[in-house]
PDB file of C-alpha atoms in Angstrom:
ATOM      1  CA  MET A 456     -68.906  11.789  61.386  1.00  0.00           C
ATOM      2  CA  HIS A 457     -71.132  14.184  60.912  1.00  0.00           C
ATOM      3  CA  ARG A 458     -73.775  14.267  58.031  1.00  0.00           C
ATOM      4  CA  ARG A 459     -71.634  15.873  55.798  1.00  0.00           C
ATOM      5  CA  THR A 460     -68.316  14.398  56.004  1.00  0.00           C
ATOM      6  CA  ALA A 461     -70.322  10.873  56.136  1.00  0.00           C
ATOM      7  CA  LEU A 462     -72.215  11.702  52.290  1.00  0.00           C
ATOM      8  CA  SER A 463     -68.558  12.464  51.019  1.00  0.00           C
ATOM      9  CA  VAL A 464     -67.229   9.422  52.489  1.00  0.00           C
ATOM     10  CA  SER A 465     -69.985   7.535  51.035  1.00  0.00           C
ATOM     11  CA  ALA A 466     -69.988   9.202  47.692  1.00  0.00           C
ATOM     12  CA  VAL A 467     -66.509   7.903  46.959  1.00  0.00           C
ATOM     13  CA  LEU A 468     -66.594   4.280  48.035  1.00  0.00           C
ATOM     14  CA  LEU A 469     -70.019   4.065  45.902  1.00  0.00           C
ATOM     15  CA  ALA A 470     -68.543   5.740  43.055  1.00  0.00           C
ATOM     16  CA  ALA A 471     -65.753   3.298  43.350  1.00  0.00           C
ATOM     17  CA  ALA A 472     -68.280   0.796  44.345  1.00  0.00           C
ATOM     18  CA  PRO A 473     -72.379   0.215  43.645  1.00  0.00           C
ATOM     19  CA  LEU A 474     -72.748  -2.443  45.880  1.00  0.00           C
ATOM     20  CA  LEU A 475     -71.523  -1.028  48.878  1.00  0.00           C
ATOM     21  CA  THR A 476     -73.937  -0.706  52.029  1.00  0.00           C
ATOM     22  CA  ALA A 477     -74.575  -0.147  55.761  1.00  0.00           C
ATOM     23  CA  CYS A 478     -72.851  -1.683  58.026  1.00  0.00           C
ATOM     24  CA  SER A 479     -72.200  -2.039  61.950  1.00  0.00           C
ATOM     25  CA  GLY A 480     -68.250  -1.774  61.794  1.00  0.00           C
ATOM     26  CA  GLU A 481     -67.731  -5.213  62.225  1.00  0.00           C
ATOM     27  CA  THR A 482     -66.394  -7.124  59.399  1.00  0.00           C
ATOM     28  CA  ARG A 483     -68.701 -10.219  57.927  1.00  0.00           C
ATOM     29  CA  PRO A 484     -68.847 -12.341  54.730  1.00  0.00           C
ATOM     30  CA  GLY A 485     -69.303 -10.422  51.400  1.00  0.00           C
ATOM     31  CA  THR A 486     -67.330  -7.515  52.876  1.00  0.00           C
ATOM     32  CA  ALA A 487     -63.544  -6.657  52.039  1.00  0.00           C
ATOM     33  CA  ALA A 488     -63.458  -3.784  54.265  1.00  0.00           C
ATOM     34  CA  VAL A 489     -65.581  -1.382  56.317  1.00  0.00           C
ATOM     35  CA  VAL A 490     -64.320   2.512  55.993  1.00  0.00           C
ATOM     36  CA  GLY A 491     -66.626   5.383  57.439  1.00  0.00           C
ATOM     37  CA  GLY A 492     -68.787   2.803  59.194  1.00  0.00           C
ATOM     38  CA  GLU A 493     -69.562   1.163  55.461  1.00  0.00           C
ATOM     39  CA  ARG A 494     -68.297  -1.686  53.500  1.00  0.00           C
ATOM     40  CA  ILE A 495     -66.614  -2.561  50.694  1.00  0.00           C
ATOM     41  CA  THR A 496     -68.449  -5.904  49.098  1.00  0.00           C
ATOM     42  CA  THR A 497     -66.398  -8.268  48.284  1.00  0.00           C
ATOM     43  CA  SER A 498     -68.687  -8.454  44.986  1.00  0.00           C
ATOM     44  CA  ALA A 499     -68.163  -4.939  44.228  1.00  0.00           C
ATOM     45  CA  LEU A 500     -64.232  -5.326  44.853  1.00  0.00           C
ATOM     46  CA  GLN A 501     -64.500  -7.964  42.598  1.00  0.00           C
ATOM     47  CA  ALA A 502     -66.528  -5.902  39.956  1.00  0.00           C
ATOM     48  CA  GLN A 503     -63.669  -3.861  39.629  1.00  0.00           C
ATOM     49  CA  VAL A 504     -61.044  -6.587  39.375  1.00  0.00           C
ATOM     50  CA  GLY A 505     -63.325  -7.945  36.460  1.00  0.00           C
ATOM     51  CA  ASP A 506     -63.560  -4.625  34.587  1.00  0.00           C
ATOM     52  CA  VAL A 507     -59.006  -5.323  34.334  1.00  0.00           C
ATOM     53  CA  ARG A 508     -58.971  -9.015  33.753  1.00  0.00           C
ATOM     54  CA  ALA A 509     -61.328  -8.549  30.905  1.00  0.00           C
ATOM     55  CA  ALA A 510     -59.335  -5.175  29.694  1.00  0.00           C
ATOM     56  CA  GLN A 511     -56.188  -7.586  30.146  1.00  0.00           C
ATOM     57  CA  SER A 512     -58.036 -10.378  27.986  1.00  0.00           C
ATOM     58  CA  THR A 513     -58.526  -8.271  24.467  1.00  0.00           C
ATOM     59  CA  SER A 514     -54.499  -6.716  24.963  1.00  0.00           C
ATOM     60  CA  GLU A 515     -52.390  -7.918  23.296  1.00  0.00           C
ATOM     61  CA  GLN A 516     -50.205  -8.025  26.075  1.00  0.00           C
ATOM     62  CA  GLY A 517     -53.191  -9.633  27.691  1.00  0.00           C
ATOM     63  CA  ALA A 518     -51.217 -12.920  29.649  1.00  0.00           C
ATOM     64  CA  GLN A 519     -48.132 -11.279  29.660  1.00  0.00           C
ATOM     65  CA  LEU A 520     -50.705  -8.244  31.936  1.00  0.00           C
ATOM     66  CA  ILE A 521     -52.366 -10.823  33.992  1.00  0.00           C
ATOM     67  CA  GLY A 522     -49.766 -12.527  34.357  1.00  0.00           C
ATOM     68  CA  ALA A 523     -47.983 -10.174  36.547  1.00  0.00           C
ATOM     69  CA  THR A 524     -50.803  -8.558  38.304  1.00  0.00           C
ATOM     70  CA  ALA A 525     -51.161 -11.636  40.310  1.00  0.00           C
ATOM     71  CA  GLY A 526     -51.914  -9.179  43.310  1.00  0.00           C
ATOM     72  CA  LEU A 527     -54.884  -7.114  41.153  1.00  0.00           C
ATOM     73  CA  GLU A 528     -56.958  -7.559  43.826  1.00  0.00           C
ATOM     74  CA  ARG A 529     -55.395  -6.667  47.215  1.00  0.00           C
ATOM     75  CA  LEU A 530     -54.035  -3.511  44.471  1.00  0.00           C
ATOM     76  CA  LYS A 531     -57.832  -2.344  43.881  1.00  0.00           C
ATOM     77  CA  LEU A 532     -59.473  -2.797  47.477  1.00  0.00           C
ATOM     78  CA  ASN A 533     -55.702  -0.275  48.636  1.00  0.00           C
ATOM     79  CA  LYS A 534     -57.230   1.754  45.669  1.00  0.00           C
ATOM     80  CA  MET A 535     -60.662   1.893  47.115  1.00  0.00           C
ATOM     81  CA  ILE A 536     -59.574   2.683  50.657  1.00  0.00           C
ATOM     82  CA  GLN A 537     -57.081   5.205  50.029  1.00  0.00           C
ATOM     83  CA  SER A 538     -59.542   7.419  47.737  1.00  0.00           C
ATOM     84  CA  ALA A 539     -62.090   7.231  50.836  1.00  0.00           C
ATOM     85  CA  VAL A 540     -59.325   8.536  53.072  1.00  0.00           C
ATOM     86  CA  LEU A 541     -58.526  10.871  50.109  1.00  0.00           C
ATOM     87  CA  GLU A 542     -62.027  12.167  50.090  1.00  0.00           C
ATOM     88  CA  ARG A 543     -62.129  12.372  53.918  1.00  0.00           C
ATOM     89  CA  ALA A 544     -59.142  14.413  53.875  1.00  0.00           C
ATOM     90  CA  ALA A 545     -59.126  17.118  51.364  1.00  0.00           C
ATOM     91  CA  GLU A 546     -62.779  17.396  53.507  1.00  0.00           C
ATOM     92  CA  ASP A 547     -61.641  18.529  56.291  1.00  0.00           C
ATOM     93  CA  ALA A 548     -58.861  21.077  53.938  1.00  0.00           C
ATOM     94  CA  GLY A 549     -61.995  22.423  52.355  1.00  0.00           C
ATOM     95  CA  LEU A 550     -60.551  20.750  48.783  1.00  0.00           C
ATOM     96  CA  SER A 551     -62.422  19.679  45.296  1.00  0.00           C
ATOM     97  CA  VAL A 552     -61.914  19.087  41.519  1.00  0.00           C
ATOM     98  CA  THR A 553     -64.395  19.882  39.067  1.00  0.00           C
ATOM     99  CA  PRO A 554     -65.325  17.973  35.849  1.00  0.00           C
ATOM    100  CA  LYS A 555     -63.151  20.248  34.001  1.00  0.00           C
ATOM    101  CA  GLU A 556     -60.356  20.165  35.247  1.00  0.00           C
ATOM    102  CA  VAL A 557     -60.672  16.561  35.459  1.00  0.00           C
ATOM    103  CA  GLN A 558     -62.037  16.502  31.391  1.00  0.00           C
ATOM    104  CA  ASP A 559     -59.013  19.109  31.148  1.00  0.00           C
ATOM    105  CA  VAL A 560     -55.897  16.135  32.083  1.00  0.00           C
ATOM    106  CA  ARG A 561     -57.713  13.711  29.606  1.00  0.00           C
ATOM    107  CA  LYS A 562     -57.617  15.761  26.540  1.00  0.00           C
ATOM    108  CA  ALA A 563     -53.986  16.912  27.439  1.00  0.00           C
ATOM    109  CA  GLN A 564     -53.293  13.383  28.105  1.00  0.00           C
ATOM    110  CA  LEU A 565     -55.418  12.150  24.751  1.00  0.00           C
ATOM    111  CA  GLU A 566     -53.248  15.275  22.564  1.00  0.00           C
ATOM    112  CA  GLN A 567     -49.912  13.528  24.254  1.00  0.00           C
ATOM    113  CA  LEU A 568     -50.464   9.923  23.775  1.00  0.00           C
ATOM    114  CA  GLY A 569     -52.456  10.194  20.461  1.00  0.00           C
ATOM    115  CA  GLY A 570     -55.736   8.871  21.083  1.00  0.00           C
ATOM    116  CA  GLU A 571     -58.502   6.703  23.337  1.00  0.00           C
ATOM    117  CA  LYS A 572     -56.977   3.407  22.203  1.00  0.00           C
ATOM    118  CA  GLU A 573     -53.294   4.787  23.628  1.00  0.00           C
ATOM    119  CA  LEU A 574     -54.616   6.371  26.120  1.00  0.00           C
ATOM    120  CA  ARG A 575     -56.501   2.956  27.438  1.00  0.00           C
ATOM    121  CA  ASP A 576     -53.591   0.586  26.659  1.00  0.00           C
ATOM    122  CA  ALA A 577     -50.960   3.218  29.006  1.00  0.00           C
ATOM    123  CA  ALA A 578     -53.608   2.952  31.913  1.00  0.00           C
ATOM    124  CA  LEU A 579     -54.253  -0.896  31.276  1.00  0.00           C
ATOM    125  CA  GLN A 580     -50.708  -1.512  31.176  1.00  0.00           C
ATOM    126  CA  GLN A 581     -49.079   0.754  33.649  1.00  0.00           C
ATOM    127  CA  ALA A 582     -51.262   1.505  35.903  1.00  0.00           C
ATOM    128  CA  GLN A 583     -53.874  -1.339  36.025  1.00  0.00           C
ATOM    129  CA  LEU A 584     -56.764   0.705  35.024  1.00  0.00           C
ATOM    130  CA  ALA A 585     -60.063  -0.683  33.124  1.00  0.00           C
ATOM    131  CA  PRO A 586     -61.105   2.526  30.560  1.00  0.00           C
ATOM    132  CA  GLY A 587     -64.023   3.029  33.320  1.00  0.00           C
ATOM    133  CA  GLN A 588     -61.743   3.555  36.221  1.00  0.00           C
ATOM    134  CA  ILE A 589     -59.380   6.513  34.248  1.00  0.00           C
ATOM    135  CA  GLU A 590     -61.515   9.366  35.216  1.00  0.00           C
ATOM    136  CA  ALA A 591     -61.273   8.387  38.720  1.00  0.00           C
ATOM    137  CA  ASP A 592     -58.074   8.148  38.904  1.00  0.00           C
ATOM    138  CA  THR A 593     -57.213  10.751  37.544  1.00  0.00           C
ATOM    139  CA  ARG A 594     -59.359  12.813  40.248  1.00  0.00           C
ATOM    140  CA  PHE A 595     -57.466  10.842  42.388  1.00  0.00           C
ATOM    141  CA  LYS A 596     -54.287  11.995  41.570  1.00  0.00           C
ATOM    142  CA  LEU A 597     -55.754  15.502  40.768  1.00  0.00           C
ATOM    143  CA  LEU A 598     -57.015  15.966  44.473  1.00  0.00           C
ATOM    144  CA  ARG A 599     -53.712  14.425  45.864  1.00  0.00           C
ATOM    145  CA  ASP A 600     -51.748  16.563  44.250  1.00  0.00           C
ATOM    146  CA  LYS A 601     -53.994  20.087  45.877  1.00  0.00           C
ATOM    147  CA  LEU A 602     -53.817  18.299  49.149  1.00  0.00           C
ATOM    148  CA  PHE A 603     -50.204  18.167  48.975  1.00  0.00           C
ATOM    149  CA  ALA A 604     -49.922  21.887  47.642  1.00  0.00           C
ATOM    150  CA  HIS A 605     -52.287  23.360  50.229  1.00  0.00           C
ATOM    151  CA  TYR A 606     -49.892  21.892  53.218  1.00  0.00           C
ATOM    152  CA  GLY A 607     -46.856  22.498  51.570  1.00  0.00           C
ATOM    153  CA  SER A 608     -44.909  19.233  51.644  1.00  0.00           C
ATOM    154  CA  GLN A 609     -45.871  15.948  51.643  1.00  0.00           C
ATOM    155  CA  ASP A 610     -44.913  15.027  55.145  1.00  0.00           C
ATOM    156  CA  LYS A 611     -48.116  17.659  56.297  1.00  0.00           C
ATOM    157  CA  ALA A 612     -49.812  15.875  54.062  1.00  0.00           C
ATOM    158  CA  LEU A 613     -49.402  12.266  54.570  1.00  0.00           C
ATOM    159  CA  ALA A 614     -49.857  13.657  58.284  1.00  0.00           C
ATOM    160  CA  LYS A 615     -53.340  14.954  57.685  1.00  0.00           C
ATOM    161  CA  LEU A 616     -54.487  11.615  55.708  1.00  0.00           C
ATOM    162  CA  ALA A 617     -53.061   9.594  58.763  1.00  0.00           C
ATOM    163  CA  GLU A 618     -55.373  11.401  60.885  1.00  0.00           C
ATOM    164  CA  ALA A 619     -58.587  11.132  58.194  1.00  0.00           C
ATOM    165  CA  ALA A 620     -57.590   7.132  57.853  1.00  0.00           C
ATOM    166  CA  LYS A 621     -57.979   7.111  61.660  1.00  0.00           C
ATOM    167  CA  ALA A 622     -60.838   9.216  61.934  1.00  0.00           C
ATOM    168  CA  LEU A 623     -62.565   6.673  59.170  1.00  0.00           C
ATOM    169  CA  HIS A 624     -61.944   3.477  61.606  1.00  0.00           C
ATOM    170  CA  ILE A 625     -60.911   1.048  58.327  1.00  0.00           C
ATOM    171  CA  GLU A 626     -60.894  -2.848  59.266  1.00  0.00           C
ATOM    172  CA  VAL A 627     -60.140  -5.112  56.889  1.00  0.00           C
ATOM    173  CA  ASN A 628     -61.082  -8.723  56.362  1.00  0.00           C
ATOM    174  CA  PRO A 629     -57.881 -10.971  56.439  1.00  0.00           C
ATOM    175  CA  ARG A 630     -57.904 -12.281  53.325  1.00  0.00           C
ATOM    176  CA  TYR A 631     -56.923  -9.508  51.841  1.00  0.00           C
ATOM    177  CA  GLY A 632     -54.189  -8.445  53.773  1.00  0.00           C
ATOM    178  CA  GLN A 633     -53.353  -6.171  56.786  1.00  0.00           C
ATOM    179  CA  TRP A 634     -54.030  -2.269  56.928  1.00  0.00           C
ATOM    180  CA  ASP A 635     -51.134  -0.149  57.907  1.00  0.00           C
ATOM    181  CA  ALA A 636     -52.882   2.816  59.139  1.00  0.00           C
ATOM    182  CA  GLN A 637     -48.693   4.019  59.988  1.00  0.00           C
ATOM    183  CA  GLN A 638     -48.313   4.160  55.979  1.00  0.00           C
ATOM    184  CA  ILE A 639     -52.115   4.618  55.247  1.00  0.00           C
ATOM    185  CA  LEU A 640     -52.118   1.310  52.977  1.00  0.00           C
ATOM    186  CA  LEU A 641     -52.856  -1.999  52.461  1.00  0.00           C
ATOM    187  CA  GLY A 642     -50.320  -4.866  53.507  1.00  0.00           C
ATOM    188  CA  ASP A 643     -47.112  -4.775  51.304  1.00  0.00           C
ATOM    189  CA  GLN A 644     -48.735  -2.585  48.615  1.00  0.00           C
ATOM    190  CA  LYS A 645     -46.958   1.156  47.302  1.00  0.00           C
ATOM    191  CA  THR A 646     -47.968   3.457  48.421  1.00  0.00           C
ATOM    192  CA  PRO A 647     -49.706   5.976  45.252  1.00  0.00           C
ATOM    193  CA  TRP A 648     -49.330   9.034  47.288  1.00  0.00           C
ATOM    194  CA  ILE A 649     -45.951   9.992  46.928  1.00  0.00           C
ATOM    195  CA  THR A 650     -44.762   8.112  43.741  1.00  0.00           C
ATOM    196  CA  GLN A 651     -47.434   8.457  41.241  1.00  0.00           C
ATOM    197  CA  VAL A 652     -48.042  12.715  39.932  1.00  0.00           C
ATOM    198  CA  THR A 653     -50.612  13.675  38.325  1.00  0.00           C
ATOM    199  CA  ARG A 654     -49.508  14.253  34.811  1.00  0.00           C
ATOM    200  CA  PRO A 655     -49.913  12.331  31.149  1.00  0.00           C
ATOM    201  CA  GLU A 656     -49.161   8.936  30.979  1.00  0.00           C
ATOM    202  CA  GLN A 657     -45.599   8.534  29.756  1.00  0.00           C
ATOM    203  CA  ALA A 658     -44.365   4.933  28.055  1.00  0.00           C
ATOM    204  CA  ALA A 659     -43.096   3.741  31.481  1.00  0.00           C
ATOM    205  CA  PRO A 660     -42.318   0.510  32.210  1.00  0.00           C
ATOM    206  CA  ALA A 661     -45.267  -1.516  33.508  1.00  0.00           C
ATOM    207  CA  GLY A 662     -45.431  -0.811  37.449  1.00  0.00           C
ATOM    208  CA  ALA A 663     -44.112   2.400  37.525  1.00  0.00           C
TER     209      ALA A 663
END
């Protein structure tokens, strides 16, 4: 991996997982996954999960939300890995997302939903996002949409994502499932590449 790409992948993983450290490539105790020569620590993954559980516990629908997200660890690890894959594919295509673009989406969401609380509730209920994870998720969706538009079709974009994933030599601790290189996802998680779209959150059923 050339230096610029290595720095890009490290940056996105660090943003999602501050306790990420260098690794020789093998999965070892305390490692959830290895992506591009960097390891996602189990403690970093648990921090992501813990933020969501904390938000759920303060919700009026807390018990229901917690009960419906038993596979939260795998879902969060899947997203962390895919974020790194997306960053690599976007960099290869010369694509990026500006802070202003992220803020513009947030502004539209706030206007549509009616305020900060409504946005946080929708993100938690519909996408299992803690308040501090909303901005990164918006960036993810914007970058993914740009990648799809750049290649003109989902199939072409997914092929490029698969190439990026292969280049990153992804390994996952078996306790979290098996990485599917063809589908670019972890275990039985639903791929967000196709099913999610960048727009203000709608009042859709949870899991949509």
